[in-house]
Each structure stands twice: as structure tokens, then as C-alpha cells.
Coordinates of C-alpha atoms and ligand atoms in Angstrom, one line a residue:
Chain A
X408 CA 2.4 4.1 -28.2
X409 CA 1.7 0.4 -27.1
X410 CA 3.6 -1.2 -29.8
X411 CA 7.0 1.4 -29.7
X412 CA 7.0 0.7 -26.2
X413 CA 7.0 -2.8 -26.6
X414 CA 9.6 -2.6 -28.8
X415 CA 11.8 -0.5 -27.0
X416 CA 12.2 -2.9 -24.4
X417 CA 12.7 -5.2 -26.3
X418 CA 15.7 -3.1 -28.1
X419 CA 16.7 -2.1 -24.9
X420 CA 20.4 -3.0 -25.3
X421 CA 20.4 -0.8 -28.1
X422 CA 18.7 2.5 -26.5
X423 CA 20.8 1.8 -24.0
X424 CA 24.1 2.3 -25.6
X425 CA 22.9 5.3 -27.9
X426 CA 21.9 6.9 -24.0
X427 CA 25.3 6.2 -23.0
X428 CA 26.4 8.2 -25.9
X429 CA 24.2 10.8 -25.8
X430 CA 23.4 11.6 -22.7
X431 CA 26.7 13.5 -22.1
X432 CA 26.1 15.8 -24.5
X433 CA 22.3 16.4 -23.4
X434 CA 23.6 17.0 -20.3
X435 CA 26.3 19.1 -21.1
X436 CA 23.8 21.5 -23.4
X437 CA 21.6 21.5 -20.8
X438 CA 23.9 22.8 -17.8
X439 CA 25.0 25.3 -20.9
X440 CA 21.3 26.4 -21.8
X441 CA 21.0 26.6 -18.0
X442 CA 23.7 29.2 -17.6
X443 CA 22.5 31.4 -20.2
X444 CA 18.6 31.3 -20.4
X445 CA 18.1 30.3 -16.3
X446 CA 14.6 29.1 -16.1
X447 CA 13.5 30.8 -19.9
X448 CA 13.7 27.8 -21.4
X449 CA 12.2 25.2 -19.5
X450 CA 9.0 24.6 -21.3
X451 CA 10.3 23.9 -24.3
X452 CA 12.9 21.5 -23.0
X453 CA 10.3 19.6 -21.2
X454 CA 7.9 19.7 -24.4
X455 CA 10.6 17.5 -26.1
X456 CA 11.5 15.3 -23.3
X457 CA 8.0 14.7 -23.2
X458 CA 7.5 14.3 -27.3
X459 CA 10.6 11.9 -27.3
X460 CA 9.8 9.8 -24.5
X461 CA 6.2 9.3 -25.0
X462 CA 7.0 8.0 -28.3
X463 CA 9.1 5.6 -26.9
X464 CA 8.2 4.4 -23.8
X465 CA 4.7 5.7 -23.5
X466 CA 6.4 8.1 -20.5
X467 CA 4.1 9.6 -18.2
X468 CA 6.6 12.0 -17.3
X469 CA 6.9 11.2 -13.4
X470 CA 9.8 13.5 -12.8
X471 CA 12.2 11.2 -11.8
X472 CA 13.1 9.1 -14.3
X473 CA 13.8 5.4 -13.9
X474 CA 14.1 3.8 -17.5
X475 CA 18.1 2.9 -17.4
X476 CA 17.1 1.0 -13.9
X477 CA 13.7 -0.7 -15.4
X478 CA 15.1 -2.3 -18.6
X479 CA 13.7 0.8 -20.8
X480 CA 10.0 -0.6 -19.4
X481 CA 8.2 2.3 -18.0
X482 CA 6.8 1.7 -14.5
X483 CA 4.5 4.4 -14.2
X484 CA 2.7 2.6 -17.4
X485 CA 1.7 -0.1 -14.4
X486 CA -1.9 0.9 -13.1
X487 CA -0.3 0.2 -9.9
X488 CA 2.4 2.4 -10.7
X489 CA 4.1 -0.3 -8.8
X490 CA 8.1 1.2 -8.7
X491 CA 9.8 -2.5 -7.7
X492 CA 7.5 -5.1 -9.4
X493 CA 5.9 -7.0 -10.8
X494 CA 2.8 -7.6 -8.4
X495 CA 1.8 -11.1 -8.1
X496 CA -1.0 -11.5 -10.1
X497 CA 0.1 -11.1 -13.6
X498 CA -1.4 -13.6 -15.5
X499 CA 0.1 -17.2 -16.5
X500 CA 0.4 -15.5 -20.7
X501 CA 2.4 -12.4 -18.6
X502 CA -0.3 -10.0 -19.6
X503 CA -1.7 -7.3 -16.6
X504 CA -3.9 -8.5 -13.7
X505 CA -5.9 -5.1 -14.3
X506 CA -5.7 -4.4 -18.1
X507 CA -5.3 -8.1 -19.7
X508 CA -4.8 -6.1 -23.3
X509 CA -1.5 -5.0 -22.3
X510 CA 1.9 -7.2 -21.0
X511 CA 2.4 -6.7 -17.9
X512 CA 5.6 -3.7 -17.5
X513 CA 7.2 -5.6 -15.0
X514 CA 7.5 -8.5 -17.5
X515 CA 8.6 -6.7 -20.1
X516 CA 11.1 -4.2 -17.3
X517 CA 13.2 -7.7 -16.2
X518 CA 13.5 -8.8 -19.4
X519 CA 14.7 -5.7 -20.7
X520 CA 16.9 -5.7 -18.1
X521 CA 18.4 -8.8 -19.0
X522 CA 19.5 -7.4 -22.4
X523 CA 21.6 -4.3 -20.6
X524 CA 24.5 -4.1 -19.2
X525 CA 23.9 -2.2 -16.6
X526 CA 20.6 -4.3 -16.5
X527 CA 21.3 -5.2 -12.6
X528 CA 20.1 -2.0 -11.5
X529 CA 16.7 -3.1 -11.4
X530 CA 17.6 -5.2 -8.5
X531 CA 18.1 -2.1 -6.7
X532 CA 15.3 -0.6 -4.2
X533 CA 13.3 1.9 -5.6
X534 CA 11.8 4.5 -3.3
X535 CA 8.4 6.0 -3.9
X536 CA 9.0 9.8 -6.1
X537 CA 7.7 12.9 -5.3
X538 CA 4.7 13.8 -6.3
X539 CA 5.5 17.0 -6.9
X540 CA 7.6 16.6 -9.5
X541 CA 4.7 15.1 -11.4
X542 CA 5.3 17.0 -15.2
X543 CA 8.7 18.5 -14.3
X544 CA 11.7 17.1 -16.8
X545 CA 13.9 14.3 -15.2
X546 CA 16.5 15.8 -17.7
X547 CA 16.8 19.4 -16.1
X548 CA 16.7 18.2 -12.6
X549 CA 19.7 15.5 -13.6
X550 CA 21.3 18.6 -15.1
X551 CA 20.9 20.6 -12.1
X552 CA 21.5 18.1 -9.8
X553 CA 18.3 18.7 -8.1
Chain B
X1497 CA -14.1 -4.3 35.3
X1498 CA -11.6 -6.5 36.8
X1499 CA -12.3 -8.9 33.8
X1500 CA -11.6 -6.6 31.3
X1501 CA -8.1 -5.8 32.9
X1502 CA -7.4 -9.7 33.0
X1503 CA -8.2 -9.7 29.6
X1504 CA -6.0 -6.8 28.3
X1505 CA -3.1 -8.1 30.2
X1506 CA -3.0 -11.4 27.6
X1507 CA -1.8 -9.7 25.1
X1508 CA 1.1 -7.7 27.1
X1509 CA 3.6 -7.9 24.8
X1510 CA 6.7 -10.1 25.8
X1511 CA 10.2 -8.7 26.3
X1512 CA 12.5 -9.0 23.4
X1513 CA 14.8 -11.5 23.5
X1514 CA 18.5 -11.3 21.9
X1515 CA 17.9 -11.3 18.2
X1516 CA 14.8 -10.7 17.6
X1517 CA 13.0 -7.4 16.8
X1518 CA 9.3 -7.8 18.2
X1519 CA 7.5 -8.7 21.2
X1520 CA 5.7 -11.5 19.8
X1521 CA 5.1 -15.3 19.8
X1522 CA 5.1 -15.8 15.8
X1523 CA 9.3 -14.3 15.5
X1524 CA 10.0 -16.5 18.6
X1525 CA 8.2 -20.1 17.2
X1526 CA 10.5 -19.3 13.7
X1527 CA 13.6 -17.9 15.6
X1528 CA 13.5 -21.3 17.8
X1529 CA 13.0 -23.6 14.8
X1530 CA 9.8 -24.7 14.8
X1531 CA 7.8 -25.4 11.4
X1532 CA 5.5 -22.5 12.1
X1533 CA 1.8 -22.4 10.4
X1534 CA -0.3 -19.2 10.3
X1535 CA -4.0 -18.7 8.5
X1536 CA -5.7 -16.0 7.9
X1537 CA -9.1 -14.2 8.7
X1538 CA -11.4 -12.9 6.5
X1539 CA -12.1 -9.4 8.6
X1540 CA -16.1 -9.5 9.2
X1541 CA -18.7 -7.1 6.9
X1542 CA -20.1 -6.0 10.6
X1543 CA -19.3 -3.5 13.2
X1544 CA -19.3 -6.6 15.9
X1545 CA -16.1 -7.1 17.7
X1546 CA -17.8 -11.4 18.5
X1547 CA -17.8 -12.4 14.7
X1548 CA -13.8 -11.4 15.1
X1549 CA -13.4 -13.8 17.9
X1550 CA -15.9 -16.7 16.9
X1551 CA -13.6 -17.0 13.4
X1552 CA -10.3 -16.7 15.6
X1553 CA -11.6 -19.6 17.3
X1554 CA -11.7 -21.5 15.2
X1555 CA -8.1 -22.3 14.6
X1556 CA -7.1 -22.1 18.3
X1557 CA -4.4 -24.5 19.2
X1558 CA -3.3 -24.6 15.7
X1559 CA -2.1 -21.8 14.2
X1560 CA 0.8 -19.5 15.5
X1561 CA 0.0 -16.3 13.9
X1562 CA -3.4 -14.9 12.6
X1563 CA -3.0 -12.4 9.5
X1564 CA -5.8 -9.9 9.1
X1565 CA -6.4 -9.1 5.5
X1566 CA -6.8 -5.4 4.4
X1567 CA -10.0 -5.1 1.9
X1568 CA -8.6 -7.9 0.0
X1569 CA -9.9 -8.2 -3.4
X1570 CA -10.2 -4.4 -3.0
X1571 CA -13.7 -5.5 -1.3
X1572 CA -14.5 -3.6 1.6
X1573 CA -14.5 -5.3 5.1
X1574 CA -13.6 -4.6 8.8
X1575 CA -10.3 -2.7 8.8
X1576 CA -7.0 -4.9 9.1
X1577 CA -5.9 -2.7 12.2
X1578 CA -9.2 -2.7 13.9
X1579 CA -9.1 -6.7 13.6
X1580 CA -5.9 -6.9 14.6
X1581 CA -6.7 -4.7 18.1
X1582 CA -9.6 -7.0 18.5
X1583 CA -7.3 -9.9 18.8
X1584 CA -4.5 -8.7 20.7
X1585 CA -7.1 -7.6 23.7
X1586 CA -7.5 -11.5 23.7
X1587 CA -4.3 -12.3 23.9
X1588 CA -4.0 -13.9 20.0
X1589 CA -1.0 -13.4 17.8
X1590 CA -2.1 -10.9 14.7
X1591 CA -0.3 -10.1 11.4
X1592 CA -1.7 -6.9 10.3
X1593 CA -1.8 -6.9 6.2
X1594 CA -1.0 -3.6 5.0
X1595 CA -1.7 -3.0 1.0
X1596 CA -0.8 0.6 -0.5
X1597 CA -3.7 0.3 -2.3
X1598 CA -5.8 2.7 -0.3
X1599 CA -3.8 5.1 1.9
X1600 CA -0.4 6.9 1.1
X1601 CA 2.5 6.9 3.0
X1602 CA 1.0 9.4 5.5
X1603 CA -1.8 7.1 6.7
X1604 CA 0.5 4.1 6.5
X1605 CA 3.0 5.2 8.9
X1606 CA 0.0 6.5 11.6
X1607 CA -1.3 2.6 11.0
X1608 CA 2.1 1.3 11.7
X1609 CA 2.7 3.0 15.3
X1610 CA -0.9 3.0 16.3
X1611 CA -0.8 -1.0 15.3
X1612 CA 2.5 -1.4 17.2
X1613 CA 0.7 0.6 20.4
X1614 CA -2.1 -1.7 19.9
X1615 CA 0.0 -4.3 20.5
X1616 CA 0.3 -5.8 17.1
X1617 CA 3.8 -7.6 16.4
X1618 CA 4.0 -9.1 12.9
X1619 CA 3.1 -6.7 9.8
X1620 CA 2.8 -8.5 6.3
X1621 CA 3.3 -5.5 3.5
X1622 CA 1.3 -6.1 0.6
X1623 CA 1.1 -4.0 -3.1
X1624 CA -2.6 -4.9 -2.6
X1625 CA -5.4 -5.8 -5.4
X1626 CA -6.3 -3.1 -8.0
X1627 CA -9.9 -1.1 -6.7
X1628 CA -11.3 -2.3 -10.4
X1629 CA -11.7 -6.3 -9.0
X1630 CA -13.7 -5.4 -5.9
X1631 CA -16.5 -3.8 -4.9
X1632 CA -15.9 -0.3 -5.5
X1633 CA -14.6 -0.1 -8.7
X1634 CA -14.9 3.5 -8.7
X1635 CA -12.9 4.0 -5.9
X1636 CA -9.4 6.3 -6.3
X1637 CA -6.6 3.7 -6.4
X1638 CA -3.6 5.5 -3.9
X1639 CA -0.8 3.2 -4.8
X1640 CA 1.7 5.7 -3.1
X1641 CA 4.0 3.5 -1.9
X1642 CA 4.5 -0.3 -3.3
X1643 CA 5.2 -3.0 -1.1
X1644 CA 9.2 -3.4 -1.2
X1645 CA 9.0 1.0 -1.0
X1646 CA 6.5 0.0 2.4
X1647 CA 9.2 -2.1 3.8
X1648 CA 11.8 0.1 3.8
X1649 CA 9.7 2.5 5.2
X1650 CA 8.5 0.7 8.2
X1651 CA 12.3 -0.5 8.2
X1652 CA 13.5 2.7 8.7
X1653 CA 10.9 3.9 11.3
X1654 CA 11.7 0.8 13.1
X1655 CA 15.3 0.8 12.9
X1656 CA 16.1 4.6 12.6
X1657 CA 13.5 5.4 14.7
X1658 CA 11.7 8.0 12.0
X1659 CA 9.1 8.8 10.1
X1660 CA 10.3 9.1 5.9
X1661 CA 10.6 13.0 6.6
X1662 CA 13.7 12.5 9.0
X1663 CA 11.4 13.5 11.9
X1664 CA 11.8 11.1 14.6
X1665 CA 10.2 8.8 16.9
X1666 CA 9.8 9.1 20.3
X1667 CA 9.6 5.5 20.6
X1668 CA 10.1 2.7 17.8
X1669 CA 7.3 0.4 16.7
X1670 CA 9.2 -3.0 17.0
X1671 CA 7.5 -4.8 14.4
X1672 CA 8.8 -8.5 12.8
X1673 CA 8.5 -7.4 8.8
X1674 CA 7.2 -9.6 6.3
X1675 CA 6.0 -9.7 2.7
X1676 CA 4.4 -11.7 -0.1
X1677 CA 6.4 -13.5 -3.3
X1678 CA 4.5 -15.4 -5.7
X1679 CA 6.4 -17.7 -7.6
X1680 CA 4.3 -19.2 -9.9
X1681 CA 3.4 -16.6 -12.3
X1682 CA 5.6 -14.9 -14.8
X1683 CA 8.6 -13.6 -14.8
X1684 CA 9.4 -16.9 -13.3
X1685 CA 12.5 -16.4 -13.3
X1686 CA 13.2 -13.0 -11.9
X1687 CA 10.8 -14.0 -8.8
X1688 CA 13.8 -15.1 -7.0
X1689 CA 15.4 -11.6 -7.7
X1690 CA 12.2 -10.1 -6.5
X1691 CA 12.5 -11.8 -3.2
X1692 CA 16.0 -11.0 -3.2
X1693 CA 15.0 -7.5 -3.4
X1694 CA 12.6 -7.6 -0.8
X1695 CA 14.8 -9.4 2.0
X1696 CA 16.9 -6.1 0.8
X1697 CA 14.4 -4.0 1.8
X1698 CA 13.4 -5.3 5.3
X1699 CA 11.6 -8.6 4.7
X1700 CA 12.1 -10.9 7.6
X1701 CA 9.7 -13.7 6.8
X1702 CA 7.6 -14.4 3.6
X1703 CA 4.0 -15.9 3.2
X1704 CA 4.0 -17.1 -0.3
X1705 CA 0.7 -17.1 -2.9
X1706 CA -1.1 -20.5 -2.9
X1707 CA 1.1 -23.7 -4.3
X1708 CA -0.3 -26.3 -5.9
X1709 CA 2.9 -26.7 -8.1
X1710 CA 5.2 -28.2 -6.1
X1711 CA 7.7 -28.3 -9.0
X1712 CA 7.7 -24.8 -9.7
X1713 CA 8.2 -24.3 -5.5
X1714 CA 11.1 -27.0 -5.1
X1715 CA 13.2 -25.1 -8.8
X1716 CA 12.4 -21.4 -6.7
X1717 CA 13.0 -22.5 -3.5
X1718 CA 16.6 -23.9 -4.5
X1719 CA 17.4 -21.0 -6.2
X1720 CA 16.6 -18.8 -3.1
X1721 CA 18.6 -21.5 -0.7
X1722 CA 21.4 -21.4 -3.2
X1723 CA 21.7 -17.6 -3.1
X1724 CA 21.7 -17.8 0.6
X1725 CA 18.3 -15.9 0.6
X1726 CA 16.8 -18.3 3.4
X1727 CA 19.4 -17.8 5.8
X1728 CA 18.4 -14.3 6.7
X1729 CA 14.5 -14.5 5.7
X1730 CA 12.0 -17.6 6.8
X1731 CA 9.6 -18.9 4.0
X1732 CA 6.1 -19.5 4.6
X1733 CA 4.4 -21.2 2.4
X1734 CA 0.8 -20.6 0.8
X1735 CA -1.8 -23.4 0.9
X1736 CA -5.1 -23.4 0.0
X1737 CA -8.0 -25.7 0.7
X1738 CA -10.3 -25.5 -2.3
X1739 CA -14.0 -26.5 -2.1
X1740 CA -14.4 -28.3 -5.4
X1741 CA -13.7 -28.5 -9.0
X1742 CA -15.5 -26.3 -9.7
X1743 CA -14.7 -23.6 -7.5
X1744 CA -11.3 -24.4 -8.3
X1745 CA -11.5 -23.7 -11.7
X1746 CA -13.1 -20.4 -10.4
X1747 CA -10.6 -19.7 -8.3
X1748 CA -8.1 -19.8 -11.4
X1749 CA -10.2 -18.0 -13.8
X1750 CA -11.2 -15.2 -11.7
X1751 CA -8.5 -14.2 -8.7
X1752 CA -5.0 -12.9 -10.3
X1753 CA -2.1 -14.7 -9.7
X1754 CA -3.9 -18.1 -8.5
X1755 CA -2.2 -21.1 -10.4
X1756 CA -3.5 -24.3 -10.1
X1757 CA -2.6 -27.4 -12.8
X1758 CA -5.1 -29.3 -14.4
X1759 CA -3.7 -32.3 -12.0
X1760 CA -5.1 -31.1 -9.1
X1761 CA -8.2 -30.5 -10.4
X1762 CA -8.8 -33.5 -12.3
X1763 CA -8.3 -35.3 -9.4
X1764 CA -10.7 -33.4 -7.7
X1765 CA -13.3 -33.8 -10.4
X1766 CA -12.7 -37.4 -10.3
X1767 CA -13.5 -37.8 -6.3
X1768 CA -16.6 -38.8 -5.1
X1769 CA -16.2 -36.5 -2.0
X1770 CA -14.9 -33.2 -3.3
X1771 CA -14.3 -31.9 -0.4
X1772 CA -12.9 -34.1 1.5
X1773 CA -10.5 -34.7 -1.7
X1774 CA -9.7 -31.3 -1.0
X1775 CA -8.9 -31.6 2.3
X1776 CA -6.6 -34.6 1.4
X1777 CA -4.7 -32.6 -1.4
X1778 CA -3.8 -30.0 0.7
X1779 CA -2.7 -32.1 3.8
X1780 CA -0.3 -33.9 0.8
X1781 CA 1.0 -30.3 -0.5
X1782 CA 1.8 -29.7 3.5
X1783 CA 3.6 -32.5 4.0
X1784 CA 5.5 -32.1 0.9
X1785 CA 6.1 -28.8 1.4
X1786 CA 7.6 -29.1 4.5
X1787 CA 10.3 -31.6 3.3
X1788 CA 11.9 -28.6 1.3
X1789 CA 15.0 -27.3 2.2
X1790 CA 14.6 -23.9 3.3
X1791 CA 10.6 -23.9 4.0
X1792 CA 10.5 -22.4 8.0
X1793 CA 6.2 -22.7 7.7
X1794 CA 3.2 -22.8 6.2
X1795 CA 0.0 -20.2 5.6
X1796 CA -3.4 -21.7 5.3
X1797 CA -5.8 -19.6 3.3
X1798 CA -9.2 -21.1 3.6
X1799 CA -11.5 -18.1 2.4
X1800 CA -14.9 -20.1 3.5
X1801 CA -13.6 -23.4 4.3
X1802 CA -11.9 -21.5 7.9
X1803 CA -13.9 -24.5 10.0
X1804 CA -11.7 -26.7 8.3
X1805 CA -8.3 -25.6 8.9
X1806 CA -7.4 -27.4 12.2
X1807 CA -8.6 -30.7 10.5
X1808 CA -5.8 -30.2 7.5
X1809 CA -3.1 -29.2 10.0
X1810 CA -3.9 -32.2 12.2
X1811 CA -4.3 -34.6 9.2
X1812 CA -1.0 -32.9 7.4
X1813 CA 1.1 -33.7 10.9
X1814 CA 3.1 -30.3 10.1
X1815 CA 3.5 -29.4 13.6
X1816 CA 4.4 -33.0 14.9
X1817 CA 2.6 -32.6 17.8
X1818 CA 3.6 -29.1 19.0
X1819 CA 0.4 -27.2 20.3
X1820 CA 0.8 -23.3 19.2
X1821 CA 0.1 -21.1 22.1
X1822 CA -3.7 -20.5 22.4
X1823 CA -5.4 -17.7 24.9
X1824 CA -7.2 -20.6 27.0
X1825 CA -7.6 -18.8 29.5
X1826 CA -10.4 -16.4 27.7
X1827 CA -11.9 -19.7 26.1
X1828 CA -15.0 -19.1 28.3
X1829 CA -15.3 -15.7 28.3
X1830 CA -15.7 -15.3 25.2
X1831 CA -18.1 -18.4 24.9
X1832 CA -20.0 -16.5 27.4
X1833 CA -20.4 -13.0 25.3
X1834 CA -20.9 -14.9 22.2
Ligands
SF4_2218 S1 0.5 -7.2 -13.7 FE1 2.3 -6.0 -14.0 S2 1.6 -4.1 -15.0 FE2 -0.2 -5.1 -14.1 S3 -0.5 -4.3 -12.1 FE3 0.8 -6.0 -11.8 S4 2.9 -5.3 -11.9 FE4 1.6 -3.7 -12.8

């Protein structure tokens, strides 16, 4: 949703400390899940990753996820899917060159990024994904150190 | 026969010299210090190789480099490569724009060793405008790559003589990297950590978006000198000549990322020549420009008003009396075809 994902980068000091916290645990029940079920339970794990971070960030479920590097702002919401922005033609109110209804991510990503504390990791390069982890979960393949 | 093997022997490329990574005149005028000024050419709606060389022409004698835009404002044109080969047969000194916009990393790399056998030096790597501003609206947008994603990769077939795969080159395109920055639209203040990120990446030289603010240039431009970013990176910056007010206002309105204070065009409004006004600005924001510390050039863009570029530079003084390499020898030639 527009507005949630406004907000959460806008809170992204916040989500970023309760991912710190969690995302030991996720990753720890995932490699255990893993283990047991192998590949059985897949689906279901990406049906929540998707529910949760769809709700948040308006994910779009790339494959390889970026958040914690683009200040909670997700990049594949730009309709450049530009992965080191912005472009330079967001407009002078930092709305979107292509959709002016919407602020432009890469506005919204730096900013974030200003409110983390790992927030200078959006000054590293990011290189184009794989497409063919379109619809995979980010979370398994960080489990599995794919 | 013999004149067409005169002609292809103009734009032999040069040998490298220590430092540098290309075989061209545009890394050597920067490298050696000089205030370097580059334009660009609007590639022609026509399958005619002449209308390529009557609007090079134009700025012969002025200009050190010539980029060749790639369907900009997602209109379609001439291709940016084809251009480019047009211009290096005669001996001119290309910058081939490459936007991700319409191929994927595939296509891009074949485009960047078939420009580098074609003799192209300089590549400027560009995001590119979305397809839903030009003239095929309809058109898929790629967007496979971005453009600091398409500096590394033409870094990395350049430097680690491969393609992205790992599989490797039998020979290296040596091309002198560049990219754009625009700092004049939000986030203002991250554009400085954009360029950062693109000198990161492979950017060797940068041809800015159009500056008529030249107080939002001098606070970016002392940033990026106080971070050191200049040292290893020249700045080119954007000028535009606009036709009117009107146009001006346009211009603003209508083309993403164009910002232009009321100043300027007030004072346009108020002229009782427009264009000549115009003219006059722009020769002011050169001279300006150049007086910043860490500015290595300037880029004209003159979409329609091309005929009047050599008039600004002469008028601005920029290149204080230093004549940019020009293919004279072709002059007549091509007068002849044409
Ligand atoms: S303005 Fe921002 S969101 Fe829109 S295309 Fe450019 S970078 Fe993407």
C-alpha cells in the first residue's frame, strides 16, 4: 500500500532495529525448517514473505532483496526499477518523472537511509539481479546462502 | 576508392598515451588541462548518412567531442551507434549515449565492442527517459541494467577484459567512461553521494543536466571538490541555449528534470530580442561556470538552436582561443556529397 510504504520509510530507523532483532531468529527457523521439510515448505514461506512485505513496502518480490541497503524504500517500486538512483528527472516537489501521483523511491530510499544506522549502504554499487529469481523468497536463499 | 581509404584513415584511432584509457582526442584535451566543450547531435529521423555530417558541421572548430543521443525522450531516431560510426569514418570525435532503457545487458555489451571496433572512444551511460514521454508509449521499457550497474559493466569488460558472465575478451574495448548527475532536482543533497557512487563505479568524466542555477552548481560542486571527487573524475557542465520565454517555460513544464528560475526567464521575457538574450545568458552561465573550482568543461545542448552553438562558445571565450581539432581535411568532401 502507497501510504504503509511511505510510512515505512519514513520509520525506517525503527524497522530497522526490530530486523536486527528478528532476523536471526527468521534465519535460524528457516535453516531449521530447511533441514527437516527440504523444499516442502517453500510456498508457504514465500506466501508470507510476500503478505508481510507487500504490506510494508509494496515489495514486488525481486528475489534479492535490497531494503536494509535502500533505506526501507523499495526500488523495484521505481518504473525504471532503477537499482542505484534516483534518475535525474524527478520533479522539483520530489514526486516521479513517470507517475507524478507517487514520490519518487529514490527520494524517499536516501532519506530513509539517513535515519539508519547502517544507512551508508546505500552508497554502495548495486548490480543488476537476476531475473530469474523474479517470485523466489530473498529469505530462503539468505538462509541457504544461495 | 582511394578516397574512401583517405577518409577511413581520419579516424584511426591514436595510440594511448601513459594514463589514459582510450584512443581519443576528448580524454587527451581533459587529461592535458584544457577547459574542454562538447555538444551534442540530435541523431537524424532519416536513413541518410549527409544530414549526420551537415549537423556535425556545424560546430567544427569548436567543440572537442560530439555526443550522439540514444532515442532521447524515448523518441525514436537514428541509432546512437550508427551515428557515432558515421562520424568516426570522418575523422570527428563521438560520445556514444547509451540509455538501458531499450536493450538489456546482452545488447549493451555487443554495442559496446562493436562501438569500440567502430572506432568510438568516449561512452556517456545514461538510465535513459521512461518509453511513456516519447513516441511509442506502448513500447516494453527494458530497464535491465541502470546506469551506475552499466558502468561497472563496461568497467569490467574494459578493465577485466570480460563480458558480466566471466567469459572473456579477446581484445578490450578501451573506452574513456562517463555519466550524467543532475544536481538540481531533489534529493539535492544526496546528488553529491550519487556522483560519489558513480565515480565508484567507473565514471571518468561527467556531463551534467542543463544549469541555469548557478547557486545550486557552485554549493554541489564544493561539496564534490571537498570530498576529493574532482580529482579522479572531470565535470562537464550542461548548458542550454533556450529559444524564448516561452519555450523556456516549456522546456520546464514538460522535459523531467529541467530547472530553470523564474530569473532567467523574466529576463528573457523582458528582451526585445529573445533570442539573442538567450544567446547572451548562456555565454554569461559559461563564463561563470568556468570560474568554478573543479569544472574541467562544458556541454552545449542546443536541441534546434545547433546553428548557434559556435556563436555562444565564441562569444562565451571558454576556450581562450584554443581551436579543437576539426577533420579539415574532409571539409570539401563532404561539401561535395552534400
Ligand atoms: S523519479 Fe524516482 S521513482 Fe521515478 S523513475 Fe526516476 S528514480 Fe524512479
Amino acid at each position: 500500500m502507497y501510504q504503509v510504504r511511505l510510512w515505512s520509510a519514513r520509520h525506517s530507523c525503527a524497522l530497522e532495529r526490530i530486523y536486527n532483532i528478528i532476523n536471526p531468529a527468521v534465519l535460524v527457523f528457516l535453516r531449521a525448517t530447511t533441514k527437516i521439510f527440504g523444499r516442502r515448505l517453500d510456498k508457504p514461506i514465500t506466501l508470507v514473505e510476500r503478505t508481510v512485505k507487500q504490506f510494508f513496502f509494496d515489495c514486488q518480490m525481486c528475489g534479492d532483496c535490497v531494503l536494509s541497503k535502500t533505506g526501507m524504500s523499495c526500488p523495484m517500486n521505481c518504473p525504471k526499477t532503477i537499482r542505484n538512483g534516483p534518475c535525474g528527472g524527478v520533479r522539483a516537489d520530489g514526486m516521479c518523472e513517470v507517475e507524478p501521483q507517487m514520490r519518487c523511491v529514490w527520494v524517499e530510499a536516501w532519506d530513509g537511509a539517513k535515519r539508519m544506522k547502517s544507512g551508508d549502504n546505500i552508497k554502495q554499487t548495486l548490480l543488476m539481479f537476476d531475473h530469474r529469481n523474479k517470485g523466489k523468497s530473498s529469505w530462503l536463499k539468505v538462509a541457504r546462502d544461495e | 576508392m582511394n578516397k574512401n581509404k583517405n577518409i577511413a584513415n581520419l579516424g584511426d584511432p591514436l595510440p594511448v598515451l601513459p594514463g589514459h584509457v582510450s584512443q581519443g582526442r576528448f580524454e587527451r584535451v581533459l587529461r592535458a588541462g584544457h577547459f574542454a566543450v562538447t555538444t551534442e547531435i540530435a541523431p537524424p529521423d532519416s536513413s541518410d548518412p549527409n544530414e549526420v555530417l551537415i549537423r556535425a558541421q556545424l560546430f567544427d572548430g569548436y567543440v572537442d567531442a560530439i555526443n550522439a543521443t540514444d532515442g532521447s525522450g524515448a523518441n525514436c531516431h537514428m541509432s546512437s551507434l550508427a551515428v557515432c560510426a558515421i562520424l568516426t569514418r570522418f575523422g570527428y570525435s563521438p560520445i556514444i549515449q547509451m540509455s538501458c532503457r531499450d536493450r538489456n545487458r546482452i545488447a549493451i555489451q555487443g554495442d559496446v565492442l562493436g562501438a569500440a571496433a567502430l572506432g568510438v572512444c568516449n561512452v556517456l551511460s545514461l538510465t535513459g527517459d521512461d518509453v511513456s514521454v516519447g513516441d511509442h508509449p506502448s513500447a516494453k521499457p527494458v530497464f535491465d541494467l541502470d546506469s551506475v550497474s552499466l558502468l561497472n559493466t563496461i568497467k569490467i569488460m574494459r578493465d577485466e577484459s570480460r563480458f558480466l558472465s566471466g567469459r572473456p575478451l579477446d581484445c578490450s574495448p578501451n573506452l574513456f567512461l562517463g555519466s550524467t548527475i543532475n544536481p538540481f532536482v531533489p534529493p539535492v543533497q544526496n546528488r553529491v553521494d550519487q556522483l560519489a557512487k558513480k565515480i565508484k563505479a567507473g565514471a571518468q568524466y561527467i556531463q551534467s543536466q542543463y544549469c541555469f542555477d548557478l547557486d545550486l552548481l557552485k554549493s554541489f560542486m564544493k561539496r564534490a571538490v571537498d570530498e576529493g571527487l574532482t580529482k579522479n573524475c572531470f565535470m562537464l557542465i550542461g548548458v542550454g541555449i533556450l529559444a524564448s520565454a516561452r519555450s523556456a517555460r516549456w522546456l520546464r513544464d514538460n522535459v523531467p528534470g529541467v530547472h530553470i528560475p523564474d530569473a532567467v526567464i523574466n529576463r528573457l521575457e523582458g528582451a526585445k530580442d529573445q533570442k539573442a538574450e538567450a544567446r547572451n545568458i548562456c555565454a554569461e552561465i559559461m563564463q561563470k561556470i568556468k570560474e568554478i573550482e573543479g569544472v574541467s568543461g562544458i556541454h552545449i545542448m542546443a536541441y534546434k538552436q545547433e546553428k548557434h552553438v559556435a556563436d555562444v562558445v565564441k562569444q562565451s571565450g571558454v576556450l581562450e582561443g584554443r581551436k579543437p581539432w576539426t577533420p579539415q581535411r574532409i571539409e570539401n568532401e563532404v561539401k561535395e556529397k552534400i
